PDB file of C-alpha atoms in Angstrom:
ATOM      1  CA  UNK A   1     105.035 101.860  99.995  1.00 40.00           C
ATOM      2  CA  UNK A   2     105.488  98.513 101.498  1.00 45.00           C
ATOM      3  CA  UNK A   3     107.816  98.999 104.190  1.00 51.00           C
ATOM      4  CA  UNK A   4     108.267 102.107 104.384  1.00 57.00           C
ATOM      5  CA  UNK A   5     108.422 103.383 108.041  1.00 65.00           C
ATOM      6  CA  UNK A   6     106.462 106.796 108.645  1.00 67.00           C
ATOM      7  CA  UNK A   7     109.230 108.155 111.486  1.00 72.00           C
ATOM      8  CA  UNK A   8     111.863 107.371 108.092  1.00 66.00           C
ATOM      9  CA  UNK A   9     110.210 108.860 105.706  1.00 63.00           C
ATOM     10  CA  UNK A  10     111.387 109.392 102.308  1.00 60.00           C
ATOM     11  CA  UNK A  11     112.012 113.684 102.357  1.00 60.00           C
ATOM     12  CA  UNK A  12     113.756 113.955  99.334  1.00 57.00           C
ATOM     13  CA  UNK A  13     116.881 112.687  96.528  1.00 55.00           C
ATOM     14  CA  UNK A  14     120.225 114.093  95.848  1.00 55.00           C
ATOM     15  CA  UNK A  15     122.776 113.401  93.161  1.00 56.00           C
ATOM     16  CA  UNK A  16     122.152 111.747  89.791  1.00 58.00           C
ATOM     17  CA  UNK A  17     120.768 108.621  90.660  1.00 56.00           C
ATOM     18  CA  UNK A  18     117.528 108.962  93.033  1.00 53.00           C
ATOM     19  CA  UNK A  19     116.991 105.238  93.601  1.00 53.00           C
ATOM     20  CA  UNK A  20     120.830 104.519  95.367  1.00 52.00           C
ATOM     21  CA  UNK A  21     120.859 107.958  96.862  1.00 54.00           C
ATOM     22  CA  UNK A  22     117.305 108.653  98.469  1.00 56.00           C
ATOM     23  CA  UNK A  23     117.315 110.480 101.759  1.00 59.00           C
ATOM     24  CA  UNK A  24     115.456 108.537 104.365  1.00 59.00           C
ATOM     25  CA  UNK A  25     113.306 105.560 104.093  1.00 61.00           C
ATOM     26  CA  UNK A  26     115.494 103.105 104.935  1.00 65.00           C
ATOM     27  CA  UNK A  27     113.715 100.562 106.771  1.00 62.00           C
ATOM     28  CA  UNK A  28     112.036 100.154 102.741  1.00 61.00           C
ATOM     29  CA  UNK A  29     114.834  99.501 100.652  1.00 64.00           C
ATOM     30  CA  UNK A  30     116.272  96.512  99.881  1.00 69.00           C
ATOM     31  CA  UNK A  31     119.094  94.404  98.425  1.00 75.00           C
ATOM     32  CA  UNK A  32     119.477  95.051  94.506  1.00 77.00           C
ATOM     33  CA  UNK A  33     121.637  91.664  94.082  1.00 84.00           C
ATOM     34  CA  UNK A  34     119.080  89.398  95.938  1.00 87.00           C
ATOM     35  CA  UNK A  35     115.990  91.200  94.454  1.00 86.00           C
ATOM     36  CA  UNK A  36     115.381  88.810  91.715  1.00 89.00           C
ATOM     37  CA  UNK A  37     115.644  85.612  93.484  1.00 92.00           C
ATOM     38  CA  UNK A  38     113.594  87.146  96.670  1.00 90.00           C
ATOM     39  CA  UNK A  39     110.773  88.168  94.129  1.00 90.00           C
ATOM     40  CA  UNK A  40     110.828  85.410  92.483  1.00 95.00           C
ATOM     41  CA  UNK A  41     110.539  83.126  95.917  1.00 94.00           C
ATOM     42  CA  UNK A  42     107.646  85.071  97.037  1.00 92.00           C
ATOM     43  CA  UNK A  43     105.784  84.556  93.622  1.00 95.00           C
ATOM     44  CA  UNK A  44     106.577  80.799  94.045  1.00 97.00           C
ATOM     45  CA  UNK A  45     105.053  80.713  97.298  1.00 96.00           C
ATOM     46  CA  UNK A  46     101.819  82.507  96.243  1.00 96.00           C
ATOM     47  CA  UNK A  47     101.523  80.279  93.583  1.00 97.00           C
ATOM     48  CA  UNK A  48     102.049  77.014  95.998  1.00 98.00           C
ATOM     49  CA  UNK A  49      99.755  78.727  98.365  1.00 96.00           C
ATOM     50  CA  UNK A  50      96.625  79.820  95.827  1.00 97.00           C
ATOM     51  CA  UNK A  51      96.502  77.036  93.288  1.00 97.00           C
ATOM     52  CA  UNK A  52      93.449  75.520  94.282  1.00 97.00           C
ATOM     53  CA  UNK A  53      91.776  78.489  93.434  1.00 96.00           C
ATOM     54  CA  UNK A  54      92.060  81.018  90.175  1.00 96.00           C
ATOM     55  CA  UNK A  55      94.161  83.892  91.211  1.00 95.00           C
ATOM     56  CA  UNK A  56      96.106  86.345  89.302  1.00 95.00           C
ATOM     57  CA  UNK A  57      99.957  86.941  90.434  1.00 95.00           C
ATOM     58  CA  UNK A  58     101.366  90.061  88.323  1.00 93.00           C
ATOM     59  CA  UNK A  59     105.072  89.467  88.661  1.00 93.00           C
ATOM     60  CA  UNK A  60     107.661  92.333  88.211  1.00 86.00           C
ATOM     61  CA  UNK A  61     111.510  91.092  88.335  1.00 85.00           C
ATOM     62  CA  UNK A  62     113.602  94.154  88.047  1.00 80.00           C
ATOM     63  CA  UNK A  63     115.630  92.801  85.293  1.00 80.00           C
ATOM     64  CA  UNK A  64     117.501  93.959  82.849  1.00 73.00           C
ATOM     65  CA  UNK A  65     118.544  97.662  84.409  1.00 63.00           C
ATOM     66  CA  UNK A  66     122.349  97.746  83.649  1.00 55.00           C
ATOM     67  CA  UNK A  67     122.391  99.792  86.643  1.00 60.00           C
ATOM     68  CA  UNK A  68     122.395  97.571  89.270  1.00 72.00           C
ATOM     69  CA  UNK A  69     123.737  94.471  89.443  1.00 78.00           C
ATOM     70  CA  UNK A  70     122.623  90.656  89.107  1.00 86.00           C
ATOM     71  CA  UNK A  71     122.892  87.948  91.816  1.00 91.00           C
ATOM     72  CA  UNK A  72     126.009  86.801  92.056  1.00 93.00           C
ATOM     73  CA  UNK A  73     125.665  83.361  91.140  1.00 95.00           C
ATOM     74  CA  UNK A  74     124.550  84.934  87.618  1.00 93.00           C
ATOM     75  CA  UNK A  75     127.907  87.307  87.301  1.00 91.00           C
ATOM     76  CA  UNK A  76     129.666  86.474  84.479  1.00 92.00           C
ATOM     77  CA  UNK A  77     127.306  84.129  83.000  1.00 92.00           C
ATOM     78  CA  UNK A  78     126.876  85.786  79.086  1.00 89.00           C
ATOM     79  CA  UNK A  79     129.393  86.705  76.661  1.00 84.00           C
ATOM     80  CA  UNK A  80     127.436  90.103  76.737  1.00 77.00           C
ATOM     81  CA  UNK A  81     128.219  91.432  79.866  1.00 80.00           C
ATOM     82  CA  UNK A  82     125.920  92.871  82.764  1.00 80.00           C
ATOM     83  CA  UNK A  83     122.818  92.735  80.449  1.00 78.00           C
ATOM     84  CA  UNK A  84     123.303  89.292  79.695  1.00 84.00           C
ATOM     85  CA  UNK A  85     123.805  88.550  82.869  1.00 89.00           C
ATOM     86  CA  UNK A  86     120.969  90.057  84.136  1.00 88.00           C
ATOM     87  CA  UNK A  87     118.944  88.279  80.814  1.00 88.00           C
ATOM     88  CA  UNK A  88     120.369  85.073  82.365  1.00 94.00           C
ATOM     89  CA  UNK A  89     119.057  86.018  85.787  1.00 94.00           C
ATOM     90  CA  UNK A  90     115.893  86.946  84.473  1.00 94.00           C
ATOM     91  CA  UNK A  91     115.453  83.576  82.345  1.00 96.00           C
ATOM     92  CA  UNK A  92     115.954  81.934  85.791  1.00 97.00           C
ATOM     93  CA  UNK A  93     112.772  84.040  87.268  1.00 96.00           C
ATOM     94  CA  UNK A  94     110.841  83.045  84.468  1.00 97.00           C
ATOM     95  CA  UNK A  95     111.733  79.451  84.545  1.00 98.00           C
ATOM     96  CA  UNK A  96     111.704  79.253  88.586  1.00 98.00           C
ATOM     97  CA  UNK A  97     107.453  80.569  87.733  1.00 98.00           C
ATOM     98  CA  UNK A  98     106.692  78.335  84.752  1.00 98.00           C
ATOM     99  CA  UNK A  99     108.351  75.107  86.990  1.00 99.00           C
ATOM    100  CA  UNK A 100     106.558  76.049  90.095  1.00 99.00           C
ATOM    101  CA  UNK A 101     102.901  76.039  87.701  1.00 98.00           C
ATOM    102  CA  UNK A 102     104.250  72.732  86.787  1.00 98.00           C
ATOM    103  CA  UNK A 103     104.795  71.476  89.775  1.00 99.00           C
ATOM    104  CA  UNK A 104     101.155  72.119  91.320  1.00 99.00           C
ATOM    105  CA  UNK A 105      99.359  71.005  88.133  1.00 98.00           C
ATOM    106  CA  UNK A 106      97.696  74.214  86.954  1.00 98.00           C
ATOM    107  CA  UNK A 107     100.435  74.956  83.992  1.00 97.00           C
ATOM    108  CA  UNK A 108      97.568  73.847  81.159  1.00 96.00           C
ATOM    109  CA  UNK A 109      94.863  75.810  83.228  1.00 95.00           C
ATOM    110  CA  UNK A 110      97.456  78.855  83.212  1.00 97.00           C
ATOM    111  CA  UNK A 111      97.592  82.105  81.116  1.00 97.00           C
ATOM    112  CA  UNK A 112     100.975  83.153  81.178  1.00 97.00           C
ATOM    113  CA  UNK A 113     101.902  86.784  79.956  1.00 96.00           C
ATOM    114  CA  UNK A 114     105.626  87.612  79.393  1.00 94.00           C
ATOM    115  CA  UNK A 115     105.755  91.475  78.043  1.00 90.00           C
ATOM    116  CA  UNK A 116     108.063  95.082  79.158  1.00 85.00           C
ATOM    117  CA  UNK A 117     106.532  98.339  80.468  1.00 81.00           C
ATOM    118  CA  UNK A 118     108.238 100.147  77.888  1.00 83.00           C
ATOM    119  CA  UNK A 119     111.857 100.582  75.507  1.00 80.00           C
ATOM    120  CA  UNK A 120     115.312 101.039  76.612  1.00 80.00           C
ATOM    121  CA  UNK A 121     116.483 104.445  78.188  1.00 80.00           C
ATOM    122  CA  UNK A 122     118.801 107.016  76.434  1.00 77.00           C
ATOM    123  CA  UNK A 123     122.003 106.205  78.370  1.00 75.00           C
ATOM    124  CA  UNK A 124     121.220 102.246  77.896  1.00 74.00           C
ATOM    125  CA  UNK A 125     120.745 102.733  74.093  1.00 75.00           C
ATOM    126  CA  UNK A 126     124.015 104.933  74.219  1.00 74.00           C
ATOM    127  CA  UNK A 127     126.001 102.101  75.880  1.00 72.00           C
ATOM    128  CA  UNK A 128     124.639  99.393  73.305  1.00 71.00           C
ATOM    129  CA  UNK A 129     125.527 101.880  70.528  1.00 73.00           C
ATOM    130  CA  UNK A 130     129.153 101.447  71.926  1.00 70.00           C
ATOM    131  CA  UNK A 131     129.048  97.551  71.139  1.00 70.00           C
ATOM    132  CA  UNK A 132     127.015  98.180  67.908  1.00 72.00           C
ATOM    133  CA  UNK A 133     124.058  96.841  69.553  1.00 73.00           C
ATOM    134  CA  UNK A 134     120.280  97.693  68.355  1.00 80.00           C
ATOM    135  CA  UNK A 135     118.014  97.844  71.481  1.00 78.00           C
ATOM    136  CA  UNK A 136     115.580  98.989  69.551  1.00 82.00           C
ATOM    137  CA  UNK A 137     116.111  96.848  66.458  1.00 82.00           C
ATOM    138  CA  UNK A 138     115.780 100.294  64.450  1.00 86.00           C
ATOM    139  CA  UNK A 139     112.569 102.029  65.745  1.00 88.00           C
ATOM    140  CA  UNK A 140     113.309 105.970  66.634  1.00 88.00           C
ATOM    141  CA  UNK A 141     113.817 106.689  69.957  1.00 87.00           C
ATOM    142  CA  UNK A 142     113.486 105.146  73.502  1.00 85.00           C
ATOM    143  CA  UNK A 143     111.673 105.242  76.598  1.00 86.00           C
ATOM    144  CA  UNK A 144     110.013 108.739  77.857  1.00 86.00           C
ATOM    145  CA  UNK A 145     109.022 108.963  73.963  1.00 87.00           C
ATOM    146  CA  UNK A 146     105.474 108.728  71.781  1.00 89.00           C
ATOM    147  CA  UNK A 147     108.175 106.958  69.227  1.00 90.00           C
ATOM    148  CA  UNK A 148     108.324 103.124  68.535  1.00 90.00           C
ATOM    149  CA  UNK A 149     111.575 102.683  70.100  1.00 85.00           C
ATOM    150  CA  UNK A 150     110.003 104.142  73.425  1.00 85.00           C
ATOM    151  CA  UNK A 151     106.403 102.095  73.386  1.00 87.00           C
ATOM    152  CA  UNK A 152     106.489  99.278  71.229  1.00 86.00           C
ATOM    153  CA  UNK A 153     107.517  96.168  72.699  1.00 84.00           C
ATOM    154  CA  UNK A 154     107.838  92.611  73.049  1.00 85.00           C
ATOM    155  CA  UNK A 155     105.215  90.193  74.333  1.00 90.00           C
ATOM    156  CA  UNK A 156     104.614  86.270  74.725  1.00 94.00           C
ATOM    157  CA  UNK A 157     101.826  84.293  75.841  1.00 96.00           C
ATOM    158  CA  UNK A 158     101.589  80.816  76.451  1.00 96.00           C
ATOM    159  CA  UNK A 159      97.961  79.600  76.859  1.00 95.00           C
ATOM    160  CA  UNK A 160      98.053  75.778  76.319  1.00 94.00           C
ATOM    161  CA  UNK A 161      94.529  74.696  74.067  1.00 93.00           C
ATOM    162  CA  UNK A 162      94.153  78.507  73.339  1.00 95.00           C
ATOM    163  CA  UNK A 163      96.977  79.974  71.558  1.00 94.00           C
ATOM    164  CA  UNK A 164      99.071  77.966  69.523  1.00 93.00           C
ATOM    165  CA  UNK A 165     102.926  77.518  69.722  1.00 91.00           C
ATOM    166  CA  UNK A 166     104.808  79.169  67.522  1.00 90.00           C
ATOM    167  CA  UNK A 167     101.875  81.552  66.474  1.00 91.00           C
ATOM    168  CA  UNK A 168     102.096  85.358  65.785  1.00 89.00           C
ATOM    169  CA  UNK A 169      99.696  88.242  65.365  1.00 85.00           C
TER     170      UNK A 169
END
């Protein structure tokens, strides 16, 4: 783990929710509200500092966990609460990525890969049922599952002279 301090080691979790209540490893964690615009500087700075040569940045925002909450200068920004907000936050990221290729001239030289690591969790899919929202947009399950709803999802590429706008497959 980046960060992580071997006399503050990580020995264990208690409670419900392992990632806010880990014993240890302190000198490792970090600041859930600025995590999105942090990550997103850093990958803005590798691209500024590698394009002259091909490189490959695999960029993992954090967004959209209902769990823990957005920057602040993204509360209150959707008319669907802390997911949209966090949707908002992310579409920021994304943006801050896309301008930053832009900006040093490699955007048409540039596969870019937008996809998820997997569906929504139980308790997210229970608090979308609440607003008679489909996470899943009707495939069984969720995440932890062999089932649609758990391992099918989303991606888009954008590969300027190689795959065309608008296209599906």
């Amino acid at each position: 783990m980046v960060g992580l301090d071997p006399a503050d080691p990580i020995r264990g979790f208690r409670g419900r929710h392992p990632v806010t209540e880990q014993i240890g490893g302190d000198a490792a964690r970090w600041d859930w509200e600025n995590l999105g615009k942090n990550l997103t500087a850093k990958a803005v700075d590798y691209i500024e500092r590698n394009s002259d040569d091909p490189f490959c940045l695999f960029f993992f925002p954090h967004h959209p966990h209902t769990f823990i909450r957005p920057h602040p200068d993204f509360h209150c920004t959707a008319k669907s609460g802390l997911r949209g907000d966090f949707i908002q936050e992310l579409d920021w990221c994304v943006g801050e990525v896309l301008d930053a290729l832009e900006r040093e001239g490699i955007a048409e030289d540039t596969l870019v890969m937008f996809t998820s690591d997997n569906g929504p969790t139980i308790i997210e899919l229970w608090a979308a049922e609440l607003k008679a929202h489909d996470m899943t947009g009707g495939l069984r399950d969720e995440k932890g599952t062999v089932y649609e709803g758990g391992v099918r999802i989303p991606m888009v590429v954008r590969w300027p002279g190689v795959v065309s706008r608008g296209s599906e497959s």
